[in-house]
Amino acid sequence: MDKKTLRTQLKAKLATIDRPKYEQKSLHIATKLYSLPEWKEAEKIAITISNVPEVDTWQIIRKAWEQQKKVCVPKCLSDQKQLEFYELRAFTDLEKGFYGLYEPIKEAKKVSKDSIDIIIVPGLAFTYEGYRLGFGGGYYDRFLANFTKKTISLAFKEQLIDSLPIETFDIPVRTIVTEDQIIYV
Ligand code: ADP
Ligand code: MG
């Protein structure tokens, strides 16, 4: 199946998860994430601001702050399809940006790629090998091309799929955390 059809299918599947299930699954995933050594050791975490039906990341950001970790969130440079990360110190330092997604305000401090310890990589679906179906912009494939540290994706088990069309530029993630398992690829 091609990526476009798969994206439509995955969105439809995720839309069937009701709010109580969404919250409970997200909580289980977050709890599993906090148990990972990669999480415990990380001082600076790059993460997206989730939009339903993606696994909730707002609670993860709160936890990171609670644990004195630095949090940085992406801004999409839509013309070049590139990402830049900025430090996030409060939720009120977000504004609606490209694609209607929350992005850091202009005043936020830019963060260098080298200083990030882990990137929580978003996606619609993942294979057991860590290959990922994104939202179609290829933003993370570009950003991860020269990123050498840990990458983790958070996924509902409904987002695990057996195969995906993989292209030369697709970069797999190292770890996938679902409500049932931790997959090291
Ligand atoms: P996503 O990863 O968001 O699911 P795709 O993998 O389909 O999206 O990639 C979207 C587009 O981005 C592709 O058409 C591809 O040509 C482009 N792309 C991905 N990675 C790179 C890269 N490293 N350099 C240049 N273009 C890239
Ligand atoms: Mg891709």
Coordinates of N, CA, C and O and ligand atoms in Angstrom, one line a residue:
M1 N 0.8 -1.2 0.0 CA 0.0 0.0 0.0 C 0.9 1.3 0.0 O 1.9 1.3 0.7
D2 N 0.5 2.3 -0.7 CA 1.3 3.5 -0.8 C 1.1 4.3 0.5 O 0.2 4.2 1.2
K3 N 2.1 5.2 0.7 CA 2.1 6.0 1.9 C 0.8 6.8 2.1 O 0.3 7.0 3.2
K4 N 0.3 7.4 1.0 CA -0.8 8.3 1.1 C -2.1 7.5 1.6 O -2.8 7.9 2.5
T5 N -2.3 6.3 1.0 CA -3.4 5.5 1.4 C -3.3 5.0 2.8 O -4.2 5.1 3.6
L6 N -2.0 4.7 3.2 CA -1.8 4.3 4.6 C -2.1 5.4 5.6 O -2.6 5.2 6.6
R7 N -1.7 6.6 5.2 CA -2.0 7.8 6.1 C -3.5 7.9 6.3 O -3.9 8.1 7.5
T8 N -4.3 7.8 5.3 CA -5.7 7.9 5.4 C -6.3 6.8 6.3 O -7.1 7.1 7.2
Q9 N -5.7 5.6 6.1 CA -6.2 4.5 6.8 C -5.9 4.6 8.3 O -6.7 4.4 9.2
L10 N -4.7 5.0 8.6 CA -4.2 5.2 10.0 C -5.0 6.3 10.7 O -5.4 6.1 11.8
K11 N -5.3 7.4 10.0 CA -6.1 8.4 10.6 C -7.5 8.0 11.0 O -8.0 8.2 12.1
A12 N -8.1 7.1 10.1 CA -9.4 6.6 10.3 C -9.4 5.6 11.5 O -10.3 5.7 12.4
K13 N -8.3 4.8 11.6 CA -8.2 3.9 12.7 C -8.1 4.6 14.0 O -8.7 4.3 15.0
L14 N -7.2 5.7 14.0 CA -7.0 6.4 15.3 C -8.2 7.2 15.7 O -8.4 7.4 16.9
A15 N -9.1 7.5 14.8 CA -10.3 8.3 15.1 C -11.3 7.5 15.9 O -12.2 8.0 16.5
T16 N -11.1 6.1 15.9 CA -12.0 5.3 16.6 C -11.7 5.1 18.1 O -12.4 4.5 18.9
I17 N -10.5 5.7 18.5 CA -10.1 5.6 19.9 C -10.9 6.7 20.7 O -10.7 7.9 20.4
D18 N -11.7 6.3 21.6 CA -12.5 7.4 22.3 C -11.6 8.0 23.4 O -10.5 7.6 23.7
R19 N -12.1 9.1 24.0 CA -11.3 9.9 24.9 C -10.8 9.1 26.1 O -9.6 9.2 26.4
P20 N -11.6 8.4 26.8 CA -11.1 7.6 27.9 C -10.0 6.7 27.6 O -9.0 6.6 28.2
K21 N -10.1 6.0 26.4 CA -9.1 5.1 26.0 C -7.8 5.8 25.6 O -6.7 5.4 25.9
Y22 N -8.0 6.9 24.9 CA -6.9 7.8 24.5 C -6.1 8.2 25.7 O -4.8 8.1 25.7
E23 N -6.8 8.6 26.8 CA -6.1 9.1 28.0 C -5.4 8.0 28.7 O -4.2 8.1 29.1
Q24 N -6.0 6.8 28.8 CA -5.4 5.7 29.5 C -4.2 5.2 28.8 O -3.2 4.9 29.3
K25 N -4.4 5.0 27.4 CA -3.2 4.5 26.6 C -2.1 5.5 26.7 O -0.9 5.1 26.8
S26 N -2.4 6.8 26.6 CA -1.3 7.8 26.6 C -0.6 7.8 28.0 O 0.6 7.9 28.0
L27 N -1.4 7.6 29.0 CA -0.8 7.5 30.4 C 0.2 6.3 30.5 O 1.3 6.4 31.0
H28 N -0.3 5.1 29.9 CA 0.6 3.9 30.0 C 1.9 4.1 29.2 O 2.9 3.7 29.6
I29 N 1.8 4.8 28.0 CA 2.9 5.0 27.2 C 3.9 5.9 27.9 O 5.1 5.7 28.0
A30 N 3.4 7.0 28.5 CA 4.2 8.0 29.2 C 4.9 7.3 30.4 O 6.1 7.5 30.5
T31 N 4.2 6.5 31.1 CA 4.8 5.8 32.3 C 6.0 4.9 31.8 O 7.0 4.8 32.4
K32 N 5.7 4.2 30.7 CA 6.8 3.3 30.2 C 8.0 4.1 29.7 O 9.1 3.7 30.0
L33 N 7.7 5.2 29.1 CA 8.8 6.1 28.6 C 9.7 6.5 29.8 O 10.9 6.5 29.7
Y34 N 9.1 6.9 31.0 CA 9.9 7.4 32.1 C 10.8 6.3 32.7 O 11.7 6.6 33.4
S35 N 10.4 5.1 32.4 CA 11.3 4.0 33.0 C 12.5 3.7 32.1 O 13.4 3.0 32.6
L36 N 12.6 4.3 30.9 CA 13.7 4.0 30.1 C 15.0 4.7 30.5 O 14.9 5.9 30.9
P37 N 16.1 4.1 30.5 CA 17.4 4.8 30.8 C 17.7 6.0 30.0 O 18.1 7.0 30.4
E38 N 17.3 5.9 28.7 CA 17.5 7.0 27.8 C 16.7 8.3 28.3 O 17.2 9.4 28.2
W39 N 15.5 8.0 28.8 CA 14.8 9.2 29.4 C 15.4 9.7 30.7 O 15.6 10.9 30.8
K40 N 15.8 8.7 31.5 CA 16.4 9.1 32.8 C 17.6 9.9 32.6 O 17.9 10.9 33.4
E41 N 18.4 9.5 31.7 CA 19.7 10.2 31.5 C 19.6 11.5 30.7 O 20.5 12.3 30.8
A42 N 18.6 11.7 30.0 CA 18.5 12.8 29.1 C 18.3 14.1 29.9 O 17.5 14.2 30.8
E43 N 19.1 15.1 29.5 CA 19.0 16.4 30.1 C 18.2 17.4 29.2 O 17.5 18.3 29.7
K44 N 18.3 17.1 27.9 CA 17.5 17.9 27.0 C 16.7 17.1 26.0 O 17.3 16.2 25.3
I45 N 15.4 17.3 26.0 CA 14.5 16.4 25.2 C 13.8 17.3 24.1 O 13.3 18.3 24.4
A46 N 13.9 16.7 22.9 CA 13.1 17.4 21.8 C 11.8 16.6 21.6 O 11.9 15.4 21.5
I47 N 10.7 17.3 21.6 CA 9.4 16.7 21.5 C 8.5 17.6 20.8 O 8.6 18.8 20.8
T48 N 7.4 17.0 20.2 CA 6.4 17.8 19.5 C 5.3 18.0 20.5 O 5.1 17.3 21.5
I49 N 4.5 19.0 20.1 CA 3.3 19.3 20.9 C 2.2 18.5 20.2 O 1.8 18.7 19.1
S50 N 1.7 17.5 20.9 CA 0.7 16.5 20.3 C -0.6 17.2 20.0 O -1.1 18.1 20.7
N51 N -1.2 16.7 19.0 CA -2.6 17.0 18.6 C -3.3 15.7 18.6 O -2.8 14.7 18.1
V52 N -4.5 15.6 19.2 CA -5.3 14.4 19.2 C -5.4 14.0 17.7 O -5.7 14.9 16.9
P53 N -5.3 12.7 17.3 CA -5.1 11.5 18.1 C -3.7 11.0 18.2 O -3.5 9.8 18.4
E54 N -2.7 11.9 18.2 CA -1.4 11.5 18.5 C -1.2 11.2 20.0 O -1.9 11.9 20.8
V55 N -0.4 10.3 20.4 CA -0.1 10.1 21.8 C 0.2 11.4 22.5 O 0.9 12.3 22.0
D56 N -0.5 11.6 23.7 CA -0.4 12.9 24.4 C 1.0 13.2 24.8 O 1.6 12.4 25.5
T57 N 1.5 14.3 24.4 CA 2.9 14.7 24.9 C 2.9 15.9 25.9 O 3.9 16.2 26.5
W58 N 1.7 16.5 26.1 CA 1.6 17.6 27.1 C 2.0 17.1 28.5 O 2.8 17.7 29.2
Q59 N 1.5 15.9 28.9 CA 1.9 15.4 30.2 C 3.4 15.0 30.3 O 4.0 15.1 31.3
I60 N 4.0 14.6 29.1 CA 5.4 14.3 29.1 C 6.2 15.5 29.3 O 7.2 15.5 30.0
I61 N 5.8 16.6 28.7 CA 6.5 17.9 28.9 C 6.4 18.3 30.3 O 7.5 18.7 30.9
R62 N 5.3 18.2 30.9 CA 5.1 18.5 32.4 C 6.1 17.7 33.2 O 6.8 18.2 34.1
K63 N 6.1 16.4 32.9 CA 7.0 15.5 33.7 C 8.5 15.9 33.5 O 9.3 15.9 34.4
A64 N 8.8 16.2 32.3 CA 10.2 16.6 32.0 C 10.6 17.8 32.8 O 11.7 17.9 33.5
W65 N 9.7 18.8 32.8 CA 10.0 20.0 33.6 C 10.1 19.7 35.1 O 11.1 20.2 35.8
E66 N 9.2 18.8 35.6 CA 9.2 18.4 37.0 C 10.6 17.8 37.3 O 11.1 18.0 38.4
Q67 N 11.1 17.1 36.4 CA 12.4 16.4 36.6 C 13.6 17.2 36.2 O 14.7 16.7 36.0
Q68 N 13.4 18.5 36.0 CA 14.4 19.5 35.7 C 15.1 19.3 34.4 O 16.2 19.7 34.2
K69 N 14.4 18.6 33.5 CA 14.9 18.5 32.1 C 14.6 19.7 31.3 O 13.6 20.3 31.5
K70 N 15.4 19.9 30.3 CA 15.1 21.0 29.4 C 14.3 20.4 28.2 O 14.5 19.3 27.8
V71 N 13.3 21.2 27.8 CA 12.4 20.7 26.7 C 12.5 21.6 25.5 O 12.6 22.8 25.7
C72 N 12.7 21.0 24.3 CA 12.6 21.9 23.2 C 11.6 21.3 22.1 O 11.4 20.1 22.1
V73 N 11.0 22.2 21.4 CA 9.9 21.9 20.5 C 10.2 22.5 19.1 O 10.9 23.5 19.0
P74 N 9.7 21.8 18.1 CA 10.1 22.2 16.7 C 9.2 23.4 16.2 O 8.1 23.5 16.5
K75 N 9.9 24.0 15.3 CA 9.2 25.0 14.4 C 9.4 24.5 13.0 O 10.6 24.1 12.6
C76 N 8.4 24.4 12.1 CA 8.5 24.0 10.8 C 8.9 25.2 9.9 O 8.2 26.2 9.9
L77 N 10.0 25.0 9.1 CA 10.3 26.0 8.1 C 9.7 25.5 6.8 O 10.3 24.6 6.2
S78 N 8.5 25.9 6.5 CA 7.7 25.2 5.5 C 8.3 25.3 4.1 O 8.3 24.4 3.3
D79 N 9.0 26.5 3.8 CA 9.5 26.6 2.4 C 10.7 25.6 2.2 O 10.8 25.1 1.1
Q80 N 11.5 25.4 3.2 CA 12.6 24.5 3.0 C 12.3 23.1 3.6 O 13.2 22.2 3.5
K81 N 11.2 22.9 4.2 CA 10.8 21.7 4.8 C 11.8 21.2 5.8 O 12.2 20.1 5.9
Q82 N 12.3 22.2 6.6 CA 13.3 21.9 7.6 C 12.7 22.2 9.0 O 11.7 22.9 9.1
L83 N 13.3 21.6 10.0 CA 12.9 21.9 11.4 C 13.9 22.6 12.2 O 15.1 22.4 11.9
E84 N 13.5 23.4 13.1 CA 14.4 24.1 14.0 C 13.8 23.9 15.4 O 12.6 23.9 15.5
F85 N 14.6 23.7 16.4 CA 14.1 23.5 17.8 C 14.4 24.6 18.6 O 15.5 25.3 18.5
Y86 N 13.4 25.0 19.5 CA 13.5 26.1 20.4 C 13.2 25.6 21.8 O 12.3 24.8 22.0
E87 N 13.8 26.2 22.8 CA 13.6 25.8 24.2 C 12.1 26.2 24.6 O 11.7 27.3 24.2
L88 N 11.5 25.4 25.3 CA 10.1 25.7 25.8 C 10.2 25.7 27.3 O 10.5 24.7 27.9
R89 N 9.9 26.8 27.9 CA 9.9 26.9 29.3 C 8.5 27.0 30.0 O 8.4 26.9 31.2
A90 N 7.5 27.3 29.1 CA 6.1 27.4 29.6 C 5.2 27.2 28.4 O 5.5 27.5 27.3
F91 N 4.0 26.6 28.7 CA 3.1 26.4 27.6 C 2.6 27.7 27.0 O 2.3 27.7 25.8
T92 N 2.7 28.7 27.8 CA 2.2 30.0 27.2 C 3.3 30.6 26.2 O 3.0 31.6 25.6
D93 N 4.4 29.9 26.1 CA 5.4 30.3 25.1 C 5.2 29.6 23.7 O 6.1 29.5 22.9
L94 N 3.9 29.2 23.5 CA 3.5 28.5 22.3 C 2.5 29.4 21.6 O 1.7 30.1 22.2
E95 N 2.6 29.4 20.2 CA 1.6 30.0 19.4 C 1.2 29.2 18.2 O 2.0 28.3 17.9
K96 N 0.1 29.4 17.6 CA -0.3 28.6 16.4 C 0.6 29.0 15.3 O 0.7 30.2 15.0
G97 N 1.1 28.0 14.6 CA 2.0 28.3 13.5 C 1.6 27.5 12.3 O 0.4 27.3 12.1
F98 N 2.5 27.1 11.5 CA 2.3 26.4 10.3 C 1.4 25.1 10.5 O 1.6 24.4 11.5
Y99 N 0.6 24.8 9.5 CA -0.3 23.6 9.6 C -1.3 23.7 10.8 O -1.9 22.7 11.2
G100 N -1.4 24.9 11.5 CA -2.2 25.0 12.6 C -1.6 24.4 13.9 O -2.3 24.2 14.9
L101 N -0.4 24.0 13.8 CA 0.3 23.3 14.9 C 0.8 24.4 15.9 O 1.2 25.5 15.5
Y102 N 0.9 24.0 17.2 CA 1.6 24.9 18.1 C 3.1 24.9 17.9 O 3.7 23.9 17.8
E103 N 3.6 26.1 17.9 CA 5.1 26.3 17.7 C 5.6 27.3 18.8 O 4.8 28.0 19.3
P104 N 6.9 27.2 19.0 CA 7.5 28.2 20.0 C 7.4 29.6 19.5 O 7.4 29.8 18.2
I105 N 7.2 30.5 20.4 CA 7.1 32.0 20.0 C 8.5 32.4 19.5 O 9.5 31.8 19.8
K106 N 8.5 33.5 18.8 CA 9.7 34.1 18.2 C 10.8 34.4 19.2 O 12.0 34.2 18.9
E107 N 10.4 34.7 20.4 CA 11.4 35.1 21.4 C 12.1 33.9 22.0 O 13.1 34.1 22.7
A108 N 11.6 32.7 21.7 CA 12.2 31.5 22.3 C 13.7 31.3 21.9 O 14.0 31.8 20.8
K109 N 14.4 30.6 22.7 CA 15.9 30.5 22.4 C 16.1 29.3 21.5 O 15.6 28.2 21.8
K110 N 16.8 29.5 20.4 CA 17.1 28.4 19.5 C 18.1 27.4 20.1 O 19.0 27.8 20.8
V111 N 17.9 26.1 19.8 CA 18.7 25.1 20.4 C 19.5 24.4 19.3 O 18.9 24.1 18.2
S112 N 20.7 24.1 19.6 CA 21.5 23.4 18.5 C 21.2 21.9 18.5 O 20.9 21.3 19.6
K113 N 21.3 21.3 17.4 CA 21.0 19.8 17.3 C 21.9 19.0 18.2 O 21.5 18.1 18.8
D114 N 23.2 19.4 18.3 CA 24.2 18.7 19.1 C 23.8 18.7 20.6 O 24.3 17.8 21.3
S115 N 23.1 19.7 21.0 CA 22.8 19.7 22.5 C 21.6 18.9 22.9 O 21.3 18.7 24.1
I116 N 20.9 18.3 21.9 CA 19.7 17.5 22.2 C 20.1 16.1 22.6 O 20.9 15.5 21.9
D117 N 19.6 15.5 23.7 CA 20.0 14.2 24.1 C 19.1 13.1 23.5 O 19.5 12.1 23.1
I118 N 17.8 13.4 23.5 CA 16.8 12.5 22.8 C 15.8 13.3 22.0 O 15.4 14.4 22.4
I119 N 15.4 12.7 20.9 CA 14.3 13.3 20.1 C 13.1 12.3 20.2 O 13.3 11.1 19.9
I120 N 12.0 12.8 20.6 CA 10.8 12.0 20.5 C 10.2 12.3 19.2 O 9.7 13.4 18.9
V121 N 10.2 11.3 18.3 CA 9.9 11.5 16.9 C 8.4 11.2 16.6 O 8.0 10.0 16.9
P122 N 7.6 12.1 16.1 CA 6.2 11.8 15.9 C 6.0 11.0 14.6 O 6.9 10.8 13.8
G123 N 4.8 10.4 14.5 CA 4.5 9.6 13.3 C 3.1 9.0 13.4 O 2.5 8.9 14.4
L124 N 2.6 8.6 12.2 CA 1.3 8.0 12.1 C 1.4 6.5 12.3 O 0.4 5.9 12.8
A125 N 2.5 5.9 11.8 CA 2.6 4.5 11.9 C 4.1 4.1 11.9 O 4.9 4.8 11.5
F126 N 4.3 2.9 12.5 CA 5.7 2.4 12.6 C 5.8 0.9 12.3 O 4.9 0.2 12.7
T127 N 6.9 0.5 11.8 CA 7.1 -0.9 11.6 C 8.0 -1.4 12.8 O 8.6 -0.5 13.5
Y128 N 8.1 -2.7 13.0 CA 8.9 -3.2 14.1 C 10.4 -3.0 13.9 O 11.2 -3.1 14.8
E129 N 10.7 -2.5 12.7 CA 12.1 -2.2 12.4 C 12.4 -0.7 12.7 O 13.5 -0.2 12.4
G130 N 11.4 0.0 13.1 CA 11.5 1.4 13.5 C 11.3 2.4 12.3 O 11.4 3.6 12.4
Y131 N 10.9 1.8 11.2 CA 10.5 2.7 10.0 C 9.2 3.4 10.3 O 8.3 2.8 11.0
R132 N 9.1 4.6 9.8 CA 8.0 5.4 10.3 C 7.3 6.1 9.1 O 7.9 6.5 8.1
L133 N 6.0 6.1 9.3 CA 5.2 6.9 8.3 C 4.9 8.2 9.0 O 4.2 8.3 10.0
G134 N 5.4 9.3 8.4 CA 5.1 10.6 9.0 C 3.9 11.2 8.4 O 3.1 10.5 7.8
F135 N 3.8 12.5 8.5 CA 2.6 13.2 8.0 C 2.8 13.6 6.5 O 2.0 14.3 5.9
G136 N 3.9 13.3 5.9 CA 4.1 13.5 4.5 C 5.1 14.6 4.1 O 5.3 14.8 2.9
G137 N 5.6 15.3 5.1 CA 6.5 16.4 4.8 C 8.0 16.0 4.7 O 8.8 16.7 4.2
G138 N 8.3 14.9 5.3 CA 9.7 14.4 5.3 C 10.5 15.3 6.3 O 11.8 15.2 6.2
Y139 N 9.9 16.1 7.1 CA 10.7 17.0 8.0 C 11.7 16.2 8.9 O 12.8 16.6 9.0
Y140 N 11.2 15.2 9.5 CA 12.1 14.4 10.4 C 13.1 13.6 9.7 O 14.2 13.4 10.2
D141 N 12.8 13.1 8.5 CA 13.8 12.4 7.7 C 15.0 13.4 7.5 O 16.2 13.0 7.6
R142 N 14.7 14.6 7.1 CA 15.8 15.6 6.9 C 16.5 15.9 8.2 O 17.7 15.9 8.2
F143 N 15.8 16.1 9.3 CA 16.4 16.5 10.5 C 17.3 15.4 11.1 O 18.4 15.6 11.7
L144 N 16.8 14.1 11.0 CA 17.5 13.0 11.6 C 18.7 12.5 10.8 O 19.5 11.7 11.2
A145 N 18.8 13.0 9.5 CA 19.8 12.5 8.6 C 21.2 12.6 9.2 O 22.0 11.7 9.0
N146 N 21.5 13.6 10.0 CA 22.8 13.7 10.7 C 22.7 13.9 12.2 O 23.5 14.5 12.8
F147 N 21.7 13.2 12.7 CA 21.5 13.2 14.2 C 22.0 11.8 14.7 O 21.5 10.8 14.2
T148 N 22.9 11.9 15.7 CA 23.5 10.6 16.0 C 23.1 10.0 17.4 O 23.4 8.9 17.7
K149 N 22.3 10.8 18.1 CA 21.9 10.4 19.4 C 20.5 9.6 19.4 O 20.1 9.2 18.3
K150 N 19.9 9.4 20.6 CA 18.8 8.5 20.7 C 17.5 9.1 20.0 O 17.2 10.3 20.2
T151 N 16.7 8.2 19.4 CA 15.4 8.6 18.9 C 14.4 7.6 19.5 O 14.7 6.4 19.5
I152 N 13.3 8.2 19.9 CA 12.2 7.3 20.5 C 10.9 7.8 19.9 O 10.7 9.0 19.7
S153 N 10.1 6.8 19.5 CA 8.7 7.2 19.1 C 7.7 6.6 20.0 O 7.9 5.5 20.6
L154 N 6.6 7.3 20.2 CA 5.5 6.9 21.1 C 4.4 6.5 20.2 O 4.0 7.3 19.3
A155 N 3.8 5.3 20.4 CA 2.7 4.9 19.5 C 1.7 4.0 20.2 O 2.0 3.2 21.0
F156 N 0.5 4.2 19.8 CA -0.6 3.3 20.2 C -0.3 2.0 19.5 O 0.2 2.1 18.3
K157 N -0.8 0.9 20.0 CA -0.5 -0.4 19.3 C -1.2 -0.4 18.0 O -0.7 -1.1 17.1
E158 N -2.2 0.3 17.8 CA -2.9 0.4 16.5 C -2.0 1.0 15.5 O -2.3 0.9 14.3
Q159 N -0.9 1.7 15.9 CA 0.0 2.3 14.9 C 1.1 1.5 14.5 O 2.0 1.9 13.7
L160 N 1.2 0.2 15.0 CA 2.2 -0.7 14.6 C 1.8 -1.4 13.4 O 0.7 -2.0 13.4
I161 N 2.6 -1.4 12.3 CA 2.2 -2.1 11.1 C 3.3 -3.0 10.6 O 4.5 -2.8 11.0
D162 N 3.0 -4.0 9.9 CA 4.0 -5.0 9.5 C 4.9 -4.5 8.4 O 6.1 -4.9 8.4
S163 N 4.4 -3.7 7.5 CA 5.3 -3.2 6.5 C 4.9 -1.8 6.0 O 3.7 -1.4 6.2
L164 N 5.8 -1.2 5.3 CA 5.6 0.2 4.9 C 6.5 0.4 3.6 O 7.5 -0.3 3.6
P165 N 6.1 1.2 2.7 CA 7.0 1.5 1.6 C 8.2 2.3 2.2 O 7.9 3.3 2.7
I166 N 9.4 1.7 2.1 CA 10.5 2.5 2.6 C 11.3 3.1 1.5 O 11.6 2.4 0.5
E167 N 11.7 4.3 1.7 CA 12.5 5.0 0.6 C 13.8 5.3 1.2 O 14.1 5.2 2.4
T168 N 14.8 5.6 0.3 CA 16.2 5.7 0.7 C 16.4 6.8 1.8 O 17.3 6.7 2.6
F169 N 15.5 7.8 1.8 CA 15.7 8.9 2.7 C 15.0 8.7 4.1 O 15.2 9.5 5.0
D170 N 14.3 7.6 4.2 CA 13.5 7.3 5.5 C 14.5 6.9 6.5 O 15.3 6.0 6.3
I171 N 14.4 7.5 7.7 CA 15.3 7.2 8.8 C 14.5 6.5 9.9 O 13.6 7.1 10.4
P172 N 14.9 5.3 10.3 CA 14.2 4.6 11.4 C 14.5 5.2 12.7 O 15.6 5.8 12.9
V173 N 13.6 5.0 13.7 CA 13.8 5.4 15.1 C 14.4 4.2 15.8 O 14.3 3.1 15.4
R174 N 15.1 4.5 16.9 CA 15.8 3.4 17.7 C 14.9 2.6 18.6 O 15.1 1.5 18.8
T175 N 13.9 3.3 19.1 CA 13.0 2.7 20.1 C 11.6 3.1 19.9 O 11.3 4.3 19.5
I176 N 10.7 2.2 20.0 CA 9.2 2.5 20.0 C 8.6 2.1 21.3 O 8.8 1.0 21.7
V177 N 7.9 3.0 21.9 CA 7.2 2.7 23.1 C 5.7 2.7 22.8 O 5.1 3.7 22.4
T178 N 5.0 1.5 23.1 CA 3.6 1.5 23.0 C 3.0 1.2 24.4 O 3.8 1.0 25.3
E179 N 1.7 1.1 24.5 CA 1.1 0.8 25.8 C 1.4 -0.6 26.3 O 1.3 -0.8 27.5
D180 N 1.8 -1.5 25.4 CA 2.1 -2.9 25.8 C 3.6 -3.2 25.8 O 3.9 -4.2 26.4
Q181 N 4.4 -2.5 25.0 CA 5.8 -3.0 24.9 C 6.7 -1.9 24.5 O 6.3 -0.8 24.1
I182 N 8.0 -2.2 24.8 CA 9.1 -1.3 24.4 C 9.8 -2.1 23.3 O 10.3 -3.2 23.5
I183 N 9.9 -1.5 22.1 CA 10.6 -2.2 21.0 C 11.9 -1.5 20.7 O 11.9 -0.3 20.4
Y184 N 13.0 -2.3 20.9 CA 14.3 -1.8 20.6 C 14.6 -2.3 19.2 O 14.5 -3.5 19.0
V185 N 14.9 -1.5 18.2 CA 15.0 -2.0 16.9 C 16.5 -2.3 16.6 O 17.4 -1.8 17.3
Ligands
ADP1 P1 7.1 11.4 6.0 O1 8.5 10.9 6.5 O2 6.7 12.7 6.6 O3 6.1 10.3 6.0 P2 8.0 11.0 3.3 O4 8.9 9.9 3.8 O5 7.0 10.6 2.3 O6 7.2 11.8 4.4 O7 8.9 12.1 2.7 C1 8.3 13.3 2.1 C2 9.2 13.9 1.1 O8 10.3 14.5 1.7 C3 9.7 12.9 0.1 O9 9.1 13.2 -1.2 C4 11.1 13.1 0.0 O10 11.6 13.4 -1.3 C5 11.5 14.3 0.9 N1 12.6 14.0 1.7 C6 12.7 13.2 2.8 N2 13.9 13.1 3.3 C7 14.7 13.9 2.6 C8 16.0 14.3 2.7 N3 16.9 13.9 3.6 N4 16.5 15.2 1.8 C9 15.6 15.7 0.8 N5 14.4 15.4 0.7 C10 13.9 14.5 1.6
MG2 MG 9.7 9.5 5.7

